Short mmCIF file of C-alpha atoms in Angstrom, two decimals:
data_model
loop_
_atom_site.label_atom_id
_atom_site.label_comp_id
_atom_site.label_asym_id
_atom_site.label_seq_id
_atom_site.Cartn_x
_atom_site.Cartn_y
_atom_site.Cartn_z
CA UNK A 1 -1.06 0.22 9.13
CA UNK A 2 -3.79 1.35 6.61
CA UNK A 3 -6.01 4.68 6.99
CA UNK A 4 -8.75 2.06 8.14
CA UNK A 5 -6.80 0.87 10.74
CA UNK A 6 -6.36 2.39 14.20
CA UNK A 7 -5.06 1.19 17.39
CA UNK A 8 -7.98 0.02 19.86
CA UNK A 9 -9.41 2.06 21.67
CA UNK A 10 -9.60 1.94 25.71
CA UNK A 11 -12.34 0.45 27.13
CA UNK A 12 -12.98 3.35 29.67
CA UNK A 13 -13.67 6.01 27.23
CA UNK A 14 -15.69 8.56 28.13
CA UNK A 15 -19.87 7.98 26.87
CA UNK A 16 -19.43 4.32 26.59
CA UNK A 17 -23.35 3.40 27.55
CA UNK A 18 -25.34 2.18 26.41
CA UNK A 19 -28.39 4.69 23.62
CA UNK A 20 -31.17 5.18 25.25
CA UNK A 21 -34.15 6.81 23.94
CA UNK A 22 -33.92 10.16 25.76
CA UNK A 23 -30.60 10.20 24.86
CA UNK A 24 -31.51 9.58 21.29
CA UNK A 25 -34.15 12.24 20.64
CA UNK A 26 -32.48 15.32 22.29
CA UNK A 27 -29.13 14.18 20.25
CA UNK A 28 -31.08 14.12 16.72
CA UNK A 29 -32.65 17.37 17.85
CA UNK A 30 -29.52 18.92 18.72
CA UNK A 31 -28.21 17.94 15.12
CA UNK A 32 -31.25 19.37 13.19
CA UNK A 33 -31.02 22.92 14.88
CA UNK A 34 -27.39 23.15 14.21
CA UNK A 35 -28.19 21.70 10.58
CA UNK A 36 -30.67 24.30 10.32
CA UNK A 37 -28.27 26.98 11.92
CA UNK A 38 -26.12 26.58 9.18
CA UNK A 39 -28.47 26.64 6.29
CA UNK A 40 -30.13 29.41 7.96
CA UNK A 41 -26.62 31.43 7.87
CA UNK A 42 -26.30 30.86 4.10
CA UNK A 43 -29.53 31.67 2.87
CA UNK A 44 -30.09 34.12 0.26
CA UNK A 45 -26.55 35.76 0.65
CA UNK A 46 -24.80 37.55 -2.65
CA UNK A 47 -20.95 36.66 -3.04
CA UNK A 48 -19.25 40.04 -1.79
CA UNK A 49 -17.84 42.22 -4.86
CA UNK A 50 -14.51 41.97 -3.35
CA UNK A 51 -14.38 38.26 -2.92
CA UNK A 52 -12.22 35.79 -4.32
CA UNK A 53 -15.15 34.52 -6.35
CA UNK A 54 -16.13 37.75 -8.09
CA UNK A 55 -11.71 38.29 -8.67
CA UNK A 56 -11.58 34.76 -10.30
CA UNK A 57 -14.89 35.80 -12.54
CA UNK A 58 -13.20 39.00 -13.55
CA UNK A 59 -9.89 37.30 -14.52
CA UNK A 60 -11.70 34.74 -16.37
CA UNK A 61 -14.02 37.27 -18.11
CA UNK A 62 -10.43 39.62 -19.17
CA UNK A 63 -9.22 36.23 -21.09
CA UNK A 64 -9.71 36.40 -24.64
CA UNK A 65 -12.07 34.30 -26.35
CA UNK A 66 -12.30 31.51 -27.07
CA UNK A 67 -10.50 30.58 -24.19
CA UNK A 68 -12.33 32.67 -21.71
CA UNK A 69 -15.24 31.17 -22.96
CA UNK A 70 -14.24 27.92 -22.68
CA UNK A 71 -12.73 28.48 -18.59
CA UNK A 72 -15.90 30.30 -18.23
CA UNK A 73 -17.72 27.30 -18.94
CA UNK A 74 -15.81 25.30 -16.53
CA UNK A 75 -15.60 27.93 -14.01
CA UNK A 76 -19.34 27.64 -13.93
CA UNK A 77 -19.35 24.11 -13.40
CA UNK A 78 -17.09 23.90 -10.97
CA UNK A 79 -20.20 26.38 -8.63
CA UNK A 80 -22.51 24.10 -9.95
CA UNK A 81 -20.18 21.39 -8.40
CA UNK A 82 -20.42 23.29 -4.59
CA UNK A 83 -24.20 23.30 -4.86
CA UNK A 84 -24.40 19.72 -5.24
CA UNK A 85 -21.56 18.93 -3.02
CA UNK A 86 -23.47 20.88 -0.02
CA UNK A 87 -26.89 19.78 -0.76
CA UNK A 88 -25.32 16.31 -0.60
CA UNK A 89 -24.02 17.15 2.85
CA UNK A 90 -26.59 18.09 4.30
CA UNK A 91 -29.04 15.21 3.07
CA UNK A 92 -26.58 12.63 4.78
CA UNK A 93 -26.92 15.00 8.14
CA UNK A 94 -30.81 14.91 7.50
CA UNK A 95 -30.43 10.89 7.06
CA UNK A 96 -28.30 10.69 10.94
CA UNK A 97 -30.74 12.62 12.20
CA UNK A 98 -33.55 10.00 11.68
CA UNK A 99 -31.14 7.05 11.62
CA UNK A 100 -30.00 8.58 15.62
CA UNK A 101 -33.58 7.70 16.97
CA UNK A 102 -34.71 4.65 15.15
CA UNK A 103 -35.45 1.25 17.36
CA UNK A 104 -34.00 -0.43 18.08
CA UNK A 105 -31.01 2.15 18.52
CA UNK A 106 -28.41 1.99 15.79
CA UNK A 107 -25.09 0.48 15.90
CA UNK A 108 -22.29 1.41 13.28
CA UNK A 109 -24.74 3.43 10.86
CA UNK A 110 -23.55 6.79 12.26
CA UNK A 111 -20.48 6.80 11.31
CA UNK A 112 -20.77 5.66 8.40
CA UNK A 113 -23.46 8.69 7.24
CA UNK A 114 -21.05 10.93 9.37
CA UNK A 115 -18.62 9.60 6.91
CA UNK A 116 -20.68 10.16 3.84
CA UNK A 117 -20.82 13.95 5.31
CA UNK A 118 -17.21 14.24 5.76
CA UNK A 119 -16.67 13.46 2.29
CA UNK A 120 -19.01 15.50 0.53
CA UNK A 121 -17.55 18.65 3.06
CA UNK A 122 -14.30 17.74 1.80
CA UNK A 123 -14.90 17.64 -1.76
CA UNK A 124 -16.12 21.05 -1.01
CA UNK A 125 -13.12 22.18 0.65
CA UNK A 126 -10.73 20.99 -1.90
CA UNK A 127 -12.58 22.82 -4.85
CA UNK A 128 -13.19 26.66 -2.64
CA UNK A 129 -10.24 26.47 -0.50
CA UNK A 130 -9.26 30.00 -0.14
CA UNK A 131 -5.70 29.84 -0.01
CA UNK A 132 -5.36 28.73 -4.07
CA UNK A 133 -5.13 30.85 -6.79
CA UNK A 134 -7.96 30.24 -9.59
CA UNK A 135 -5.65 28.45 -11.65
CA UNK A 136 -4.96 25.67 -9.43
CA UNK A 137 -9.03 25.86 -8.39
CA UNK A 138 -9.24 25.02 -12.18
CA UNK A 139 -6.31 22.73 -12.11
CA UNK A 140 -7.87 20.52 -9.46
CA UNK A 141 -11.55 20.92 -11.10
CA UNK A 142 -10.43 19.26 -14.08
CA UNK A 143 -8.39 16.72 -11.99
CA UNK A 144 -11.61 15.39 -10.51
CA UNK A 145 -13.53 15.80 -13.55
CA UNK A 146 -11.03 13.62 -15.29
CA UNK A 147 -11.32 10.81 -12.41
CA UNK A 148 -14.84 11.01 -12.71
CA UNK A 149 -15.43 9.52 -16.62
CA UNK A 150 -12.85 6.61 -14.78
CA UNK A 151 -15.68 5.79 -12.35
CA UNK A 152 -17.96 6.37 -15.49
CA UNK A 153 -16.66 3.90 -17.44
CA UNK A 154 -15.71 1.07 -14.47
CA UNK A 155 -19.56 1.27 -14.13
CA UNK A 156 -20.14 1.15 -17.89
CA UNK A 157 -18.28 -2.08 -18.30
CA UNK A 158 -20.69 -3.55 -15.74
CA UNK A 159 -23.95 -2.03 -17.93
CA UNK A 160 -22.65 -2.60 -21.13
CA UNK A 161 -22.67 1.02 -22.16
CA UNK A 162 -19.49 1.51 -22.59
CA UNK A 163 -19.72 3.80 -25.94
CA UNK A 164 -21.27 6.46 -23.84
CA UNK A 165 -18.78 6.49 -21.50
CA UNK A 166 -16.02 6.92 -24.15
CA UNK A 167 -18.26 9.10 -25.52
CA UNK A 168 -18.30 11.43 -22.36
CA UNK A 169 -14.65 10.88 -22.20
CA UNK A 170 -14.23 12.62 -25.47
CA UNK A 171 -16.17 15.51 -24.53
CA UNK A 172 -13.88 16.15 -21.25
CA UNK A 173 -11.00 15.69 -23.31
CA UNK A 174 -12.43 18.10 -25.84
CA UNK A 175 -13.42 20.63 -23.07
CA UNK A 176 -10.35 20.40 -21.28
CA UNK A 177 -8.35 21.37 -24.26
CA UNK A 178 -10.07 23.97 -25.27
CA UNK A 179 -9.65 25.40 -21.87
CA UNK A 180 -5.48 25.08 -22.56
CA UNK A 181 -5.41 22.70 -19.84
CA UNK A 182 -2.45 20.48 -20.07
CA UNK A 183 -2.54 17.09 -18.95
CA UNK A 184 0.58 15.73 -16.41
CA UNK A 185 1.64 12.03 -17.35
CA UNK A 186 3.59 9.09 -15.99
CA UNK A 187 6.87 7.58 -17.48
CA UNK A 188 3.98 4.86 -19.13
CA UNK A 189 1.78 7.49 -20.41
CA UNK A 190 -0.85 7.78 -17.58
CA UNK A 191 -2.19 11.07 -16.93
CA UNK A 192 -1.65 11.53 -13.49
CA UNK A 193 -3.06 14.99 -13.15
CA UNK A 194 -3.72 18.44 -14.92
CA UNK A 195 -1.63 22.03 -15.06
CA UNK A 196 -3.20 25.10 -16.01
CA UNK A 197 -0.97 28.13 -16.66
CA UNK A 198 1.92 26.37 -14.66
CA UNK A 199 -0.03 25.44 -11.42
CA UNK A 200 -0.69 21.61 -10.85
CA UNK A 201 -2.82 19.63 -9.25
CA UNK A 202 -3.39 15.81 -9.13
CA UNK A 203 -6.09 13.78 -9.88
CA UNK A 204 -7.80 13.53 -6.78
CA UNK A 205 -6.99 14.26 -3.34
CA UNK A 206 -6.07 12.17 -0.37
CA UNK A 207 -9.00 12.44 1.89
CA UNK A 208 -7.05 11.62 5.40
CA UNK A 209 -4.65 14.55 5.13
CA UNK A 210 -7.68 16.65 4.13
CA UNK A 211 -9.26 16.12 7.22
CA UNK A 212 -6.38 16.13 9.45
CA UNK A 213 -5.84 19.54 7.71
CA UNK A 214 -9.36 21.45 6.84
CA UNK A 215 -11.68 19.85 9.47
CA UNK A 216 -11.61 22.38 12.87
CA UNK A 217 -9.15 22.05 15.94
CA UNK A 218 -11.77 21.36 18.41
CA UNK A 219 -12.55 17.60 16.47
CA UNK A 220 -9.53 15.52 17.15
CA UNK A 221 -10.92 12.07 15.55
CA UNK A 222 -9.00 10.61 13.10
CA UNK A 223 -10.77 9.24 9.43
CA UNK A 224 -9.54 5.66 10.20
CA UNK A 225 -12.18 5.77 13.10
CA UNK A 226 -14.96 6.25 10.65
CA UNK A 227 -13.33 4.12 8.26
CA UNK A 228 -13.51 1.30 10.42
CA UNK A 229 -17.23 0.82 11.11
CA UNK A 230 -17.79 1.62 7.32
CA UNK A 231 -15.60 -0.91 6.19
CA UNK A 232 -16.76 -3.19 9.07
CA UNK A 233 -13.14 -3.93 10.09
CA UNK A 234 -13.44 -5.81 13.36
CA UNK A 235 -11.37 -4.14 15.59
CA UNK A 236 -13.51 -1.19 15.25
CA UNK A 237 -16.88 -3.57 15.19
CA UNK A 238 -16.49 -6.13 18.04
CA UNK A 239 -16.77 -3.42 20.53
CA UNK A 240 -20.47 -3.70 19.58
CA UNK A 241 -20.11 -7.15 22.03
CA UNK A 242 -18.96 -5.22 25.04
CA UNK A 243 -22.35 -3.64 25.99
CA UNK A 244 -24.10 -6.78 25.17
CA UNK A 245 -25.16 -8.46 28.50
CA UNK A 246 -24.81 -12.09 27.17
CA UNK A 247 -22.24 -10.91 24.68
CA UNK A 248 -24.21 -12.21 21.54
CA UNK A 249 -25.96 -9.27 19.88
CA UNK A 250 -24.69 -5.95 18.82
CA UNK A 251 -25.28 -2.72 21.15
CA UNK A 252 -24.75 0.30 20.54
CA UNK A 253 -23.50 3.36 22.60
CA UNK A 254 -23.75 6.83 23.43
CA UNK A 255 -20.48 7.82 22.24
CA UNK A 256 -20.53 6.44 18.84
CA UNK A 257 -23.70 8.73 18.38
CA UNK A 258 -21.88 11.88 20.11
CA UNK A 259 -18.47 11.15 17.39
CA UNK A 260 -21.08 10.98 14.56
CA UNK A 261 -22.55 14.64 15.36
CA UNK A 262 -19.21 15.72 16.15
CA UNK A 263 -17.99 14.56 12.35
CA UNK A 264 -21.22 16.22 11.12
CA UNK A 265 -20.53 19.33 12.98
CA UNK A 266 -17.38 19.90 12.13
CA UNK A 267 -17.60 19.18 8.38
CA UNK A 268 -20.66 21.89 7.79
CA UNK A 269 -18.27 24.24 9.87
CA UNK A 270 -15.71 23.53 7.88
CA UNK A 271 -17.87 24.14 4.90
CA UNK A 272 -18.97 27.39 6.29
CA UNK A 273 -15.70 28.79 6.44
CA UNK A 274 -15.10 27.83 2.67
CA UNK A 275 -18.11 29.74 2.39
CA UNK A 276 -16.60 32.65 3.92
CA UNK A 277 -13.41 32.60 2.24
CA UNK A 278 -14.15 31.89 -1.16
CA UNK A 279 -17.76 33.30 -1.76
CA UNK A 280 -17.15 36.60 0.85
CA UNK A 281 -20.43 35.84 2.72
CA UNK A 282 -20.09 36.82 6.27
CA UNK A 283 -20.18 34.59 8.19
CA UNK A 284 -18.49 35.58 11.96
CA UNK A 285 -21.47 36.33 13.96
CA UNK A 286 -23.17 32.57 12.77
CA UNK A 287 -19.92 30.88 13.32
CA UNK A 288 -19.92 32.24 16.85
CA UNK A 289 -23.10 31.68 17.75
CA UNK A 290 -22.57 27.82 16.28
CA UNK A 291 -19.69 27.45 18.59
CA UNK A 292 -21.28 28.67 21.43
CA UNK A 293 -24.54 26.38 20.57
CA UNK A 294 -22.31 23.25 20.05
CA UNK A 295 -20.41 23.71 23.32
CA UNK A 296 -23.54 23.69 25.69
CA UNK A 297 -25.05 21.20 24.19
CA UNK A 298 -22.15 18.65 24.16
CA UNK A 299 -22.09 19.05 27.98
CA UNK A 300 -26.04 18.49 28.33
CA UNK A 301 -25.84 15.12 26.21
CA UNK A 302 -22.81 13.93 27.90
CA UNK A 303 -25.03 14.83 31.42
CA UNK A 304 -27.95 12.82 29.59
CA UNK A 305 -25.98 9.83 28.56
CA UNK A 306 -23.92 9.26 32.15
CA UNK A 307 -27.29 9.80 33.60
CA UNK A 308 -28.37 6.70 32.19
CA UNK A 309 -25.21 4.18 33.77
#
């Protein structure tokens, strides 16, 4: 069994009805107030003096140039990196919101922007995860900067600009070295991932365990389940039928809406917390107040979609 592959599901699960309209505008609402809960929560905070942040910056800034330079320069990047990563986030939670009330009512396309969320929280997780040491946040910077001119040059093949992409493949190389970051390689010769003063990471990271790992207790859905209706595997797509009254077009339902919001929920949470742990912003009070927000309102949409049977 793949990660795209799950058991099917029960047919009595709880929310399967049909989207209705009502349904469909106070669920996109409830998204965009916690979307804007969270950005709210985050906005113009300072890292805290004592965080790990500012530690990582004073370690980096006691190194002797030029290699303190030359980590500063990734260090830097690597921010740049959770900037991008969140505003990414968020734009795919901006997208389900409008995608939640179009007509007619949507079908898979939830999960797969919940997906696109996931991710993007993920990548943030793996980069400011508190629990590291600044080496191995390094270590695993340069491990996805590394995959990264791969992608670049699979797609320069297909554009014919294939010096450019070598070219940017140099200049990784070049930074990475001056950085005295060491690559890890294969029996063959393949770098498989990076060390940096004896801490290791791999290329890349495996994106189920991630989730099963980072993403909060309280969202027990697995990544094969968004995996399937991204990757259109029919097990996960059929079920589409099963609300269909002559069983020829594709409905969808309440609950696929109520997982996507869930995924999207949970992954700026989980982002949140990075937040907390790595930058030093404080972030209790919003966190509880989230909960508390998420909890009432997951009872009044499951009230408005059973209302609808």
């Amino acid at each position: 069994m793949t990660d795209d592959e799950l058991p099917e599901a029960e047919d009595d699960r709880l929310m399967a009805v049909p989207i209705t309209d009502h349904f469909a505008q106070a669920a996109a609402q409830v998204l965009r107030e916690y979307r804007e809960m969270v950005e709210g929560s985050i906005t113009h905070l300072e890292p805290d003096a004592a965080s790990l942040l500012m530690a990582e910056v004073a370690a980096i800034n006691s190194t002797p140039d030029p290699l303190g330079s030359a980590r500063g320069s990734l260090h830097a990047m690597l921010l740049e990196i959770a900037g991008l990563s969140f505003d990414t986030a968020v734009d795919n939670v901006k997208a389900l919101e409008h995608d939640i009330v179009r007509n007619p009512p949507p079908v898979w396309s939830p999960l797969v922007l919940a997906r696109a969320v996931l991710e993007s929280c993920l990548f943030f997780d793996y980069l400011f995860d508190p629990s590291i040491s600044g080496t191995l946040r390094l270590a695993r910077c340069a491990g996805l900067w590394h995959k990264d001119t791969d992608h670049t040059s699979n797609l320069a093949k297909i554009l014919e600009q294939e010096e450019e992409a070598e070219d940017l493949r140099a200049y990784v190389r070049k930074a990475l070295d001056e950085c005295n970051i060491v690559a890890r390689t294969s029996a063959s010769g393949k770098i498989t991932g990076y060390i940096v003063d004896g801490e290791v990471s791999n290329l890349d990271f495996v994106i189920t365990e991630r989730a099963k790992s980072s993403l909060p207790s309280w969202l027990p859905m697995p990544y094969g389940l968004l995996s399937g209706a991204a990757h259109s595997r029919p097990w996960m797509t059929k079920r589409a039928r099963t609300l269909s009254k002559d069983g020829s077009g594709l409905v969808g339902e309440a609950a696929t809406v109520m997982t996507a919001i869930m995924v999207a929920m949970a992954s700026m949470e989980m982002c949140l917390r990075s937040f907390q742990g790595y930058f030093g912003y404080e972030l209790d009070a919003a966190l509880a107040e989230l909960e508390e927000y998420r909890e009432f309102m997951f009872l009044r949409l499951i009230g408005m979609a059973h209302a609808t049977e």
